[in-house]
Coordinates of N, CA and C and ligand atoms in Angstrom, one line a residue:
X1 N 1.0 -12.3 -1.3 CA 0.8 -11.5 -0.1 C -0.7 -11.6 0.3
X2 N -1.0 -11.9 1.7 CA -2.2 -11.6 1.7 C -2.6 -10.2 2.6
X3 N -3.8 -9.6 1.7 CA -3.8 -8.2 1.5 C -5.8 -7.6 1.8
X4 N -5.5 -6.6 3.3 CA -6.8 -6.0 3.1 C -7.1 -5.1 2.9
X5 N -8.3 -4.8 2.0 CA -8.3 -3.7 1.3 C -9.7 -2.8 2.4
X6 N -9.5 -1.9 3.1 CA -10.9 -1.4 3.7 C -11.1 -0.1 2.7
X7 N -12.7 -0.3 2.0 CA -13.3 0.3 1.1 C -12.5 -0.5 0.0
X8 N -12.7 -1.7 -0.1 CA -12.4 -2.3 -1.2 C -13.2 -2.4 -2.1
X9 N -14.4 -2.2 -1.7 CA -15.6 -2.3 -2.7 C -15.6 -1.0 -3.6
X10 N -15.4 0.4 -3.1 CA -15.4 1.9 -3.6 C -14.7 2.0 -4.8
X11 N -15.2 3.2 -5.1 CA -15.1 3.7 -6.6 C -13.3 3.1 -7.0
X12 N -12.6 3.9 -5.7 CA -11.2 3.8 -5.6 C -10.8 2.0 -5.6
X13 N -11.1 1.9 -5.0 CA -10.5 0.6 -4.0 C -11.2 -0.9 -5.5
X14 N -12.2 -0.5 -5.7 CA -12.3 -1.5 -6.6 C -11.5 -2.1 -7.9
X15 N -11.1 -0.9 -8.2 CA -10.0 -0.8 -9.5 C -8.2 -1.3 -8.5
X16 N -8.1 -1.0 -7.7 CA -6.9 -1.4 -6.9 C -7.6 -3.0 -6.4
X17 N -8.4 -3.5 -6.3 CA -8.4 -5.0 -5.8 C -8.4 -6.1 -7.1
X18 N -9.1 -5.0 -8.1 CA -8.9 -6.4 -9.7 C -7.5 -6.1 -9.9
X19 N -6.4 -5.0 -9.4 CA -5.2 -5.4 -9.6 C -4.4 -6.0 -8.4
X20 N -4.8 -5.9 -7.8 CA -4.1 -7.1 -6.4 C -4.2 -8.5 -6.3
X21 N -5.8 -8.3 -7.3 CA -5.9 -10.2 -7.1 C -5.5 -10.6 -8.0
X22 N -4.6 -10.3 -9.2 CA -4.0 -10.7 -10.2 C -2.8 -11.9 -9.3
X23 N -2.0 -11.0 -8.4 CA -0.5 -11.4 -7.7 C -1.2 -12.1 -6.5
X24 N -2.0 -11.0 -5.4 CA -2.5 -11.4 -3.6 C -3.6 -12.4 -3.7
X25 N -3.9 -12.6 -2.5 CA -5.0 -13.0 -1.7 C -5.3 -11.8 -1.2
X26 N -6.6 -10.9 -1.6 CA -7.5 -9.7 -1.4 C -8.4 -10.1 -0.2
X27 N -8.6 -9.2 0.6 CA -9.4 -9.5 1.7 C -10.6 -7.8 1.5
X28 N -11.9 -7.6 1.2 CA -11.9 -6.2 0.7 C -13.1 -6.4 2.1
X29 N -12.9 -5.3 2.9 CA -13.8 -4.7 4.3 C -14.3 -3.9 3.7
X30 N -15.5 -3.4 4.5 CA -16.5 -1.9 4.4 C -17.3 -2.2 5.2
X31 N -18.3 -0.7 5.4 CA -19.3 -1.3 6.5 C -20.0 -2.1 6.4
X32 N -20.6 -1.8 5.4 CA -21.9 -2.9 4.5 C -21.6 -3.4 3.3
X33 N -20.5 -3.6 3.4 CA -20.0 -4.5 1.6 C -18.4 -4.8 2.1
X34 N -18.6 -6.5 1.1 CA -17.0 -6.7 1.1 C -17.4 -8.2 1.9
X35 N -15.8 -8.7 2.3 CA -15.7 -10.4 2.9 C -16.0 -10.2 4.5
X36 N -15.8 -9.0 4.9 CA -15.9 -8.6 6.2 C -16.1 -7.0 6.8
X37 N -17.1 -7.2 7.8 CA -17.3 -5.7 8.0 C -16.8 -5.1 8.7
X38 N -16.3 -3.4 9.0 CA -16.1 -2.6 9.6 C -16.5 -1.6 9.4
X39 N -16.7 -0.8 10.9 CA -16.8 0.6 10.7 C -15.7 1.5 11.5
X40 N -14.6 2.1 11.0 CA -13.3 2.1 10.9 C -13.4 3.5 12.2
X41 N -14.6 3.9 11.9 CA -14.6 5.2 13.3 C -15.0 4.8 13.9
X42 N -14.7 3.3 14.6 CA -15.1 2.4 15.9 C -14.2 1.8 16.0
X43 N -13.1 1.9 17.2 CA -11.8 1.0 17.3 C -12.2 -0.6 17.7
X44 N -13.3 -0.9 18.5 CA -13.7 -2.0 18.9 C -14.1 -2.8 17.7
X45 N -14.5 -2.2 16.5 CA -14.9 -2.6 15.4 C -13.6 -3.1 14.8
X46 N -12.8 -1.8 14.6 CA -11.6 -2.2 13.7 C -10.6 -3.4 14.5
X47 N -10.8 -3.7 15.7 CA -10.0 -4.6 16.8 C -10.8 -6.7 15.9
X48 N -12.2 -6.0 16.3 CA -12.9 -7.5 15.9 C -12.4 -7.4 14.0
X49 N -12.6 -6.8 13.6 CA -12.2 -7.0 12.1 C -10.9 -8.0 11.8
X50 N -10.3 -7.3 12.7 CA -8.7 -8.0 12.3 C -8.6 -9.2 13.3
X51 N -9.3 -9.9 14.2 CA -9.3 -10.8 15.0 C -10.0 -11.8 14.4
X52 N -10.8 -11.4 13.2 CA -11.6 -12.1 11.9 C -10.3 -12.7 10.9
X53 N -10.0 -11.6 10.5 CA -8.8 -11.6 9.3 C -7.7 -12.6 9.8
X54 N -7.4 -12.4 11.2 CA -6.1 -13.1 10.9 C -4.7 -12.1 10.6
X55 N -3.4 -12.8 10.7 CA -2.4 -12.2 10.0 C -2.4 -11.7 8.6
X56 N -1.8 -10.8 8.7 CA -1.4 -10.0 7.2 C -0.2 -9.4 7.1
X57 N -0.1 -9.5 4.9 CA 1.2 -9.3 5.1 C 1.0 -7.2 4.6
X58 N 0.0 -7.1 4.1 CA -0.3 -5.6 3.9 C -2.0 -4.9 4.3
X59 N -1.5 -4.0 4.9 CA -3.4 -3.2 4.9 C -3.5 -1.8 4.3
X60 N -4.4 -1.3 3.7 CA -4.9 -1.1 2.8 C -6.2 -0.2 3.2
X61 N -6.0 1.3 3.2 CA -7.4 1.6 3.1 C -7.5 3.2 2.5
X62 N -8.9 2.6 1.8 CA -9.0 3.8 0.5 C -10.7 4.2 1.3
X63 N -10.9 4.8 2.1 CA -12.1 5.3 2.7 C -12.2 6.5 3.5
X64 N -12.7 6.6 3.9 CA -13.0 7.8 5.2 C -13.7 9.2 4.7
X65 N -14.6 9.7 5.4 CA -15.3 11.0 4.6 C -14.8 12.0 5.5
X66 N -15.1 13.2 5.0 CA -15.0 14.6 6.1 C -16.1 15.4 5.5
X67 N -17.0 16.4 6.0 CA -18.2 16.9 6.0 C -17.3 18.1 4.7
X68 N -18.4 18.2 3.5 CA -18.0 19.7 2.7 C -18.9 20.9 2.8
X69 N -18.4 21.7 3.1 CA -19.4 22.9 3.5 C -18.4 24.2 3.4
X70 N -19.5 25.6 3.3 CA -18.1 26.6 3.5 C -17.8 26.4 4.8
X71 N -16.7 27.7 5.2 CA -16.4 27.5 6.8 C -17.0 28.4 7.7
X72 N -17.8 29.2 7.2 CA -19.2 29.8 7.8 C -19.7 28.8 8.7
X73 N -20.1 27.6 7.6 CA -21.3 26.5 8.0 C -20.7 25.9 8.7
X74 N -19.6 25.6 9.0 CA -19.2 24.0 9.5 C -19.1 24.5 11.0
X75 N -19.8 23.1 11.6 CA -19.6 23.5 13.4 C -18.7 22.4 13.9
X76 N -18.7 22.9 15.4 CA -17.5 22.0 15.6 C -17.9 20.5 15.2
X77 N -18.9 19.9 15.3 CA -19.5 18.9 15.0 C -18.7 18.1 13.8
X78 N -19.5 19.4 12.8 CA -19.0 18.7 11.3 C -17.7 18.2 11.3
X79 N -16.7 19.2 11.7 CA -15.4 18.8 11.9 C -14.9 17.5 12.6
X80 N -15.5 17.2 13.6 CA -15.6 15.9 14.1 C -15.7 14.5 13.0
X81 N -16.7 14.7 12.1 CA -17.1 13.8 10.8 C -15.7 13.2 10.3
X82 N -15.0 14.4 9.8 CA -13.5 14.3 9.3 C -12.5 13.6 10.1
X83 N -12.7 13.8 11.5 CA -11.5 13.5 12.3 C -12.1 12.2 12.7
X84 N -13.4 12.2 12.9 CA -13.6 10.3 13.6 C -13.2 9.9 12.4
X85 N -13.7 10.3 11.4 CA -14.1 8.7 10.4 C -12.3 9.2 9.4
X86 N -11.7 9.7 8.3 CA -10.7 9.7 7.6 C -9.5 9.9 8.6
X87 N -9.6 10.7 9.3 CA -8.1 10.8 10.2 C -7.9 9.7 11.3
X88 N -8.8 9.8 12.2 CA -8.6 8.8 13.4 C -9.1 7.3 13.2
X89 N -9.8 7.1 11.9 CA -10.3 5.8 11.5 C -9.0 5.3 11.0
X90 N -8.6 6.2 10.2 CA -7.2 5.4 9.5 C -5.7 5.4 10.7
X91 N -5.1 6.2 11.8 CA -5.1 6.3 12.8 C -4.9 5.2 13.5
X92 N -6.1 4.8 13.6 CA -6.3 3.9 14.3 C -6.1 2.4 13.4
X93 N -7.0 2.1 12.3 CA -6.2 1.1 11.7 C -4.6 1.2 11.6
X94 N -3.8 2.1 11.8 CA -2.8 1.5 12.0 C -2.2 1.1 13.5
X95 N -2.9 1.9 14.3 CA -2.2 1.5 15.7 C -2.7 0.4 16.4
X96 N -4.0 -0.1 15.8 CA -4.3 -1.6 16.1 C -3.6 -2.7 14.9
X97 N -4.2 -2.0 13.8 CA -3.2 -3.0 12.4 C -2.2 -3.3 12.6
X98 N -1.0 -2.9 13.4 CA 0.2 -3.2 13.0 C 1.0 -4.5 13.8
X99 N -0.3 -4.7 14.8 CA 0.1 -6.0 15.9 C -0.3 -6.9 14.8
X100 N -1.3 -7.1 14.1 CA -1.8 -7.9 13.0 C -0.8 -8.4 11.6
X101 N 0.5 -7.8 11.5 CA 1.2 -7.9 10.5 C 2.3 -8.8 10.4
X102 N 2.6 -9.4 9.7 CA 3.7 -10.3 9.6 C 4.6 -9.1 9.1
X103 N 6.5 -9.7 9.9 CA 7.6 -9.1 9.5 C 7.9 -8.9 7.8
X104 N 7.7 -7.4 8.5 CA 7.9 -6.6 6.4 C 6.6 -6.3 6.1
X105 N 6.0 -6.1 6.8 CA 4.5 -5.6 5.4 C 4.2 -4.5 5.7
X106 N 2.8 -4.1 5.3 CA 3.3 -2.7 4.7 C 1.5 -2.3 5.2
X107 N 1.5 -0.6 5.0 CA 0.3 0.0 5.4 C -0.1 0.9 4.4
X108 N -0.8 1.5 3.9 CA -0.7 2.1 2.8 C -2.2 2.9 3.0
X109 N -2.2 4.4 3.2 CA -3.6 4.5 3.6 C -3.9 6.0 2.6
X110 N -5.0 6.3 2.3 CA -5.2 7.2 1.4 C -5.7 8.6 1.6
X111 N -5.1 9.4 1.4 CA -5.5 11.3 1.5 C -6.3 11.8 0.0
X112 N -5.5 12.9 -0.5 CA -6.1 13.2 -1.6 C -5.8 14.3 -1.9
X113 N -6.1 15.0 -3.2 CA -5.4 16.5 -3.3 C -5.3 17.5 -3.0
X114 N -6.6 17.2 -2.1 CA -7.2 18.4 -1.1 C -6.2 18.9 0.3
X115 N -4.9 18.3 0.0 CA -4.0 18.8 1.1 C -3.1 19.4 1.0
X116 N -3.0 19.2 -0.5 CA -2.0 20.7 -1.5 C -2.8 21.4 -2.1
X117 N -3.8 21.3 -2.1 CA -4.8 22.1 -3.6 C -5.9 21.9 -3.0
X118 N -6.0 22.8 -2.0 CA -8.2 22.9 -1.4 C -8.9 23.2 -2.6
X119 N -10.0 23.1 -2.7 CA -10.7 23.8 -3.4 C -12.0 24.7 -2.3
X120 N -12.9 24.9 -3.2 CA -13.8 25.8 -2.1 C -14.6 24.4 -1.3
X121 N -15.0 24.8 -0.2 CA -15.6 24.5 1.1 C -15.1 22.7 1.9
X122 N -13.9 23.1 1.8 CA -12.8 21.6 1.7 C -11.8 21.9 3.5
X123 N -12.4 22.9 3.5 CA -11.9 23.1 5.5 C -11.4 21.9 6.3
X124 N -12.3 21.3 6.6 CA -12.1 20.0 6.8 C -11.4 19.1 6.4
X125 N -11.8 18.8 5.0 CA -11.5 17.9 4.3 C -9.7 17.6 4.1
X126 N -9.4 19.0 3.5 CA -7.6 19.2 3.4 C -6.9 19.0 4.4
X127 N -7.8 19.7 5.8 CA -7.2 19.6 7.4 C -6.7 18.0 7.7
X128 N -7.8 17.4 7.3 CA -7.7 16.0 7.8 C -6.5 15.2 7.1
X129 N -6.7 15.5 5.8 CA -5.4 15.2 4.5 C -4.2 15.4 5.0
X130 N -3.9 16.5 5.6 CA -2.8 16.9 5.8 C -2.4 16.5 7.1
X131 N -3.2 16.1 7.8 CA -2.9 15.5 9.3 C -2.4 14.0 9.2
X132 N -3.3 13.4 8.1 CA -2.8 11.6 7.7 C -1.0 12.3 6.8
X133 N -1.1 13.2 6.3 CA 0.2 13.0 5.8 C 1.8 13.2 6.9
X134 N 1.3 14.5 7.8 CA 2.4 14.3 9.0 C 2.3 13.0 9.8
X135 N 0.6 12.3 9.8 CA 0.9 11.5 10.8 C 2.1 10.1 10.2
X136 N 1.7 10.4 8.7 CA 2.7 8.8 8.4 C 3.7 9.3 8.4
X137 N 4.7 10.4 7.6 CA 5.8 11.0 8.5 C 6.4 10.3 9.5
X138 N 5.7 10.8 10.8 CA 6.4 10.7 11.6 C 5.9 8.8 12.3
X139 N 4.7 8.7 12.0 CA 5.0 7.2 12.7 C 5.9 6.3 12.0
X140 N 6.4 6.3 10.8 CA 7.0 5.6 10.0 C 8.6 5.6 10.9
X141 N 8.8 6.5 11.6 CA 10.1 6.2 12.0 C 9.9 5.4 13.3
X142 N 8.7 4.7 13.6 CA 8.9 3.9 14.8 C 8.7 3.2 14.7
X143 N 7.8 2.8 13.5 CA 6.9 1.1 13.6 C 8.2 0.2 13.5
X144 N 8.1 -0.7 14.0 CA 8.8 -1.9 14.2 C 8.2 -2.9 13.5
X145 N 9.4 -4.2 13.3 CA 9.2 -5.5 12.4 C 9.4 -4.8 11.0
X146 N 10.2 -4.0 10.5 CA 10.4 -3.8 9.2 C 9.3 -3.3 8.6
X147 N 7.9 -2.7 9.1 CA 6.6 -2.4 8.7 C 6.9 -0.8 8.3
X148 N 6.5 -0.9 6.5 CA 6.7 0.3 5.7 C 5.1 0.9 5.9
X149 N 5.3 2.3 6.0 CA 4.1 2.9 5.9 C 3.9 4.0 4.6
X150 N 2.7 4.4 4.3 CA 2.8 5.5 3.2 C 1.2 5.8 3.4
X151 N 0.9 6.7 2.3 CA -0.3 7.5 1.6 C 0.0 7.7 0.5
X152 N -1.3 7.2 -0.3 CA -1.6 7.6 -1.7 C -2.5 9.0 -1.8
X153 N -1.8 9.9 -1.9 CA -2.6 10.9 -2.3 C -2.9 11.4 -3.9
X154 N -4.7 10.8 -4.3 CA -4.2 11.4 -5.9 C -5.2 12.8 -5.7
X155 N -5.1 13.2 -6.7 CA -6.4 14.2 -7.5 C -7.3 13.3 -7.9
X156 N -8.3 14.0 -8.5 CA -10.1 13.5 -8.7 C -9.9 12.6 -9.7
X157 N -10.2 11.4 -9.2 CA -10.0 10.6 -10.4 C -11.2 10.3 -11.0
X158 N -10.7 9.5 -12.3 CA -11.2 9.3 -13.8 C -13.1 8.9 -13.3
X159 N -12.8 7.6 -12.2 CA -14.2 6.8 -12.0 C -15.1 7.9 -11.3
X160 N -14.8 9.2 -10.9 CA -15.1 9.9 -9.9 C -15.3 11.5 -10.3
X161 N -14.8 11.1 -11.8 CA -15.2 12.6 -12.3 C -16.2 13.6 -12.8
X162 N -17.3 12.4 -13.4 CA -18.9 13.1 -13.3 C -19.6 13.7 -12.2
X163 N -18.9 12.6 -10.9 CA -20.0 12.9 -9.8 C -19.8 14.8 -8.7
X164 N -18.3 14.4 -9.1 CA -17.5 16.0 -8.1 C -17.1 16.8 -9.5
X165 N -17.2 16.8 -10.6 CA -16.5 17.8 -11.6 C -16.4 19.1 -11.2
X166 N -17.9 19.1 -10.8 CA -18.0 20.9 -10.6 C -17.8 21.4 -9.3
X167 N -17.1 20.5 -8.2 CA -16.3 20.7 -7.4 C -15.2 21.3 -7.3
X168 N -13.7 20.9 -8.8 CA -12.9 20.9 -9.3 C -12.5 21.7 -10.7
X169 N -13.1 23.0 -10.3 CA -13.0 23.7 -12.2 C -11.3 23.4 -12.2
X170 N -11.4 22.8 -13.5 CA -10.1 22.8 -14.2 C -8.5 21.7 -13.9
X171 N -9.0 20.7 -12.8 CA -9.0 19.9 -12.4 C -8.3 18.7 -13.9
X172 N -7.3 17.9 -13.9 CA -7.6 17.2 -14.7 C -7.7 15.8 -14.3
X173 N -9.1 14.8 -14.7 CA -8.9 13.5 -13.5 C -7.6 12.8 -14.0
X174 N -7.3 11.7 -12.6 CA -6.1 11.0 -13.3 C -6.5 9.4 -14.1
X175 N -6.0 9.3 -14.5 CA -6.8 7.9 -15.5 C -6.3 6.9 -14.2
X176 N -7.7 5.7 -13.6 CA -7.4 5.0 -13.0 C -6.4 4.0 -12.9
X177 N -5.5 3.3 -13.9 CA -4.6 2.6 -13.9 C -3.6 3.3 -12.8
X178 N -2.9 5.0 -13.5 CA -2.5 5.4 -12.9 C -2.5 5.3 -11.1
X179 N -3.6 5.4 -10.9 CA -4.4 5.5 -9.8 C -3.4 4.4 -8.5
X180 N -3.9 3.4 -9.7 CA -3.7 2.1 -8.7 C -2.4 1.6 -8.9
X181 N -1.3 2.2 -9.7 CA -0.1 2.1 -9.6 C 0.6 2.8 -8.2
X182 N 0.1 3.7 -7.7 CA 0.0 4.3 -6.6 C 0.2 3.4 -5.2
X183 N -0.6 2.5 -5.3 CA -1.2 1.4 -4.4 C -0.4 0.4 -4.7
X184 N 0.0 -0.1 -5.9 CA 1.1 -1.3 -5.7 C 2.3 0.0 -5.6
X185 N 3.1 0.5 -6.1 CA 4.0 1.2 -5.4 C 4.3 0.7 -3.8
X186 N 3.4 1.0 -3.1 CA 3.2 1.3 -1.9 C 3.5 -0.4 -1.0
X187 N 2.5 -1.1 -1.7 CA 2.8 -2.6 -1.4 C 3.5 -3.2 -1.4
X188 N 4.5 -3.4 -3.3 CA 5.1 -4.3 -3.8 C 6.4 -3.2 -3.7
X189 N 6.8 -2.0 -3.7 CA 7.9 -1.6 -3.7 C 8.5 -1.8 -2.2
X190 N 9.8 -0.4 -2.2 CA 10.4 -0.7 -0.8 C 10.2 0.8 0.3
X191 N 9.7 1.9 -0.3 CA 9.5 3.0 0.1 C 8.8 3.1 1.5
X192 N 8.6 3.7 2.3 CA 8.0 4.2 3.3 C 8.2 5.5 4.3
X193 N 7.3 6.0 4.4 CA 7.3 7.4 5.2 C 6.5 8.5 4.3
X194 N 6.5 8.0 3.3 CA 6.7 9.0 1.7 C 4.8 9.5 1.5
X195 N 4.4 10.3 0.8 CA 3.4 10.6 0.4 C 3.3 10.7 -1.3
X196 N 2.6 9.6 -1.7 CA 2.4 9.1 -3.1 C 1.5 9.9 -3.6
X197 N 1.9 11.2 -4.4 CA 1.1 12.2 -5.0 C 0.6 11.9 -6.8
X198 N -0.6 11.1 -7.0 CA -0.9 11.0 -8.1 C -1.8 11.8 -9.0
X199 N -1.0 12.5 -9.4 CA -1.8 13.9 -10.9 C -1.9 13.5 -12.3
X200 N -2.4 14.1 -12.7 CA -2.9 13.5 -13.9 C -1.4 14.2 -14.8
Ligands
NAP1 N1 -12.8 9.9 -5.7 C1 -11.8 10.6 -5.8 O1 -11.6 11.3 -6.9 C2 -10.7 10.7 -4.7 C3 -9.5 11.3 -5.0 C4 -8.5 11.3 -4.0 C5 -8.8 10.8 -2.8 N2 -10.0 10.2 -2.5 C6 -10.2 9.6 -1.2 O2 -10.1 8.2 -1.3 C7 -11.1 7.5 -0.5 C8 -12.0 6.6 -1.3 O3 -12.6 7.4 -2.3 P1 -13.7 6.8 -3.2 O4 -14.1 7.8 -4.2 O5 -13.3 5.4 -3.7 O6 -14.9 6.6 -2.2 P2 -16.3 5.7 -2.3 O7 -16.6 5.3 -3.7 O8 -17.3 6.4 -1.5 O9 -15.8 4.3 -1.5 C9 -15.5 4.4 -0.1 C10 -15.4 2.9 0.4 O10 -15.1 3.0 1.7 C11 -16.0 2.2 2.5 N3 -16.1 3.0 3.8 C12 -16.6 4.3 3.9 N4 -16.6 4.7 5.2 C13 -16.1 3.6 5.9 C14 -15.9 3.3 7.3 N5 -16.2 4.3 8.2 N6 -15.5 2.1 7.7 C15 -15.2 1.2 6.7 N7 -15.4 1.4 5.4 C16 -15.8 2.5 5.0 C17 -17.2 2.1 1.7 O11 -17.9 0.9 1.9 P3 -19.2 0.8 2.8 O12 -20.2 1.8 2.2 O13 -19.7 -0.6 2.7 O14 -18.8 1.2 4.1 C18 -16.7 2.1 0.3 O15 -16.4 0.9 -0.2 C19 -11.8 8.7 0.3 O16 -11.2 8.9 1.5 C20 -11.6 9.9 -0.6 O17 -11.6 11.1 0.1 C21 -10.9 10.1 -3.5

């Protein structure tokens, strides 16, 4: 299959590309790192990306931020952070991605635990989570050409666990293998609509 990974270079996305390129042809995007750039909270961007790429038989993306703060602090602004760049960035990779796909392939885009299990000052962050999870829901019943959609939502994982620990008291990370079983799931199996919840 040929396969793009946006934030392929990331903590996440890195450990999911040394297992793709075992079987695919990996294509790995980011803004400033990778075979090709984007910046995913610019649809003109994400338009030229895939006019680069070419057909594909899967896309792939493990990125997007949302502002953390309590909800005192956050203004409407901050909340904007979340919704351009992880909700409407992935959003939009699919509502431009999907003209880009050869019959049967698949979309696969990532949330996180923060949409069952906030922790403190995660307002944003869970909101946005949980917005990618109804959105694949429900677009999954329209995409056409046989195109499966999903989300990998894990908990804090292993590569990622020094940096946020004390984000997550009590938290257990998930060992990355696990991780990226998630992501071929999503690829190589037949499932779609579904929300791939990976806990330790
Ligand atoms: N780390 C965890 O424990 C964990 C757990 C569950 C869910 N998640 C979610 O999984 C995603 C990836 O997490 P991570 O820890 O792997 O993050 P990371 O290490 O910061 O990597 C993010 C990757 O995405 C790219 N990227 C970021 N913003 C982008 C944009 N606007 N357009 C295109 N590419 C962009 C970055 O490349 P450039 O810098 O070159 O753009 C980078 O390669 C995030 O959405 C995170 O919330 C993480």
């Amino acid at each position: 299959m040929k396969v793009l990974v946006v934030g392929g270079n990331g903590t996440i996305g890195k450990k999911v590309c040394e297992r793709f390129l075992k079987k695919h042809t990996v294509i790995v995007a980011g803004r400033n790192s990778g075979d090709v750039n984007v910046d995913f909270s610019d649809s003109n961007s994400i338009k030229s990306m895939f006019d680069t790429v070419g057909k594909l038989d899967a896309i792939v993306s493990i990125a997007g931020d949302a502002k953390w703060d309590k909800f005192n602090n956050l203004t409407e602004e901050d909340f904007y952070i979340g919704i351009k760049s992880k909700l409407m960035g992935q959003v939009n990779l699919v509502r431009i991605g999907k003209d880009y796909l050869n019959q049967n392939g698949s979309i696969t885009l990532s949330t996180g635990i923060l949409a069952d299990d906030p922790v403190d000052m995660t307002t944003s962050a869970a909101m946005v989570n949980g917005g990618i999870h109804s959105f694949v829901k429900a677009v999954a019943l329209e995409l056409e050409n046989n195109t499966r959609i999903n989300a990998v939502s894990s908990d804090l994982v292993e590569d990622a666990y020094e940096k946020y620990k004390e984000y997550f008291p009590g938290n257990t990370p998930v060992p990355m293998d696990k991780v990226v079983d998630g992501y071929v799931k999503c690829i190589e199996g037949k499932i779609t609509g579904r929300i791939v919840r990976i806990f330790a």
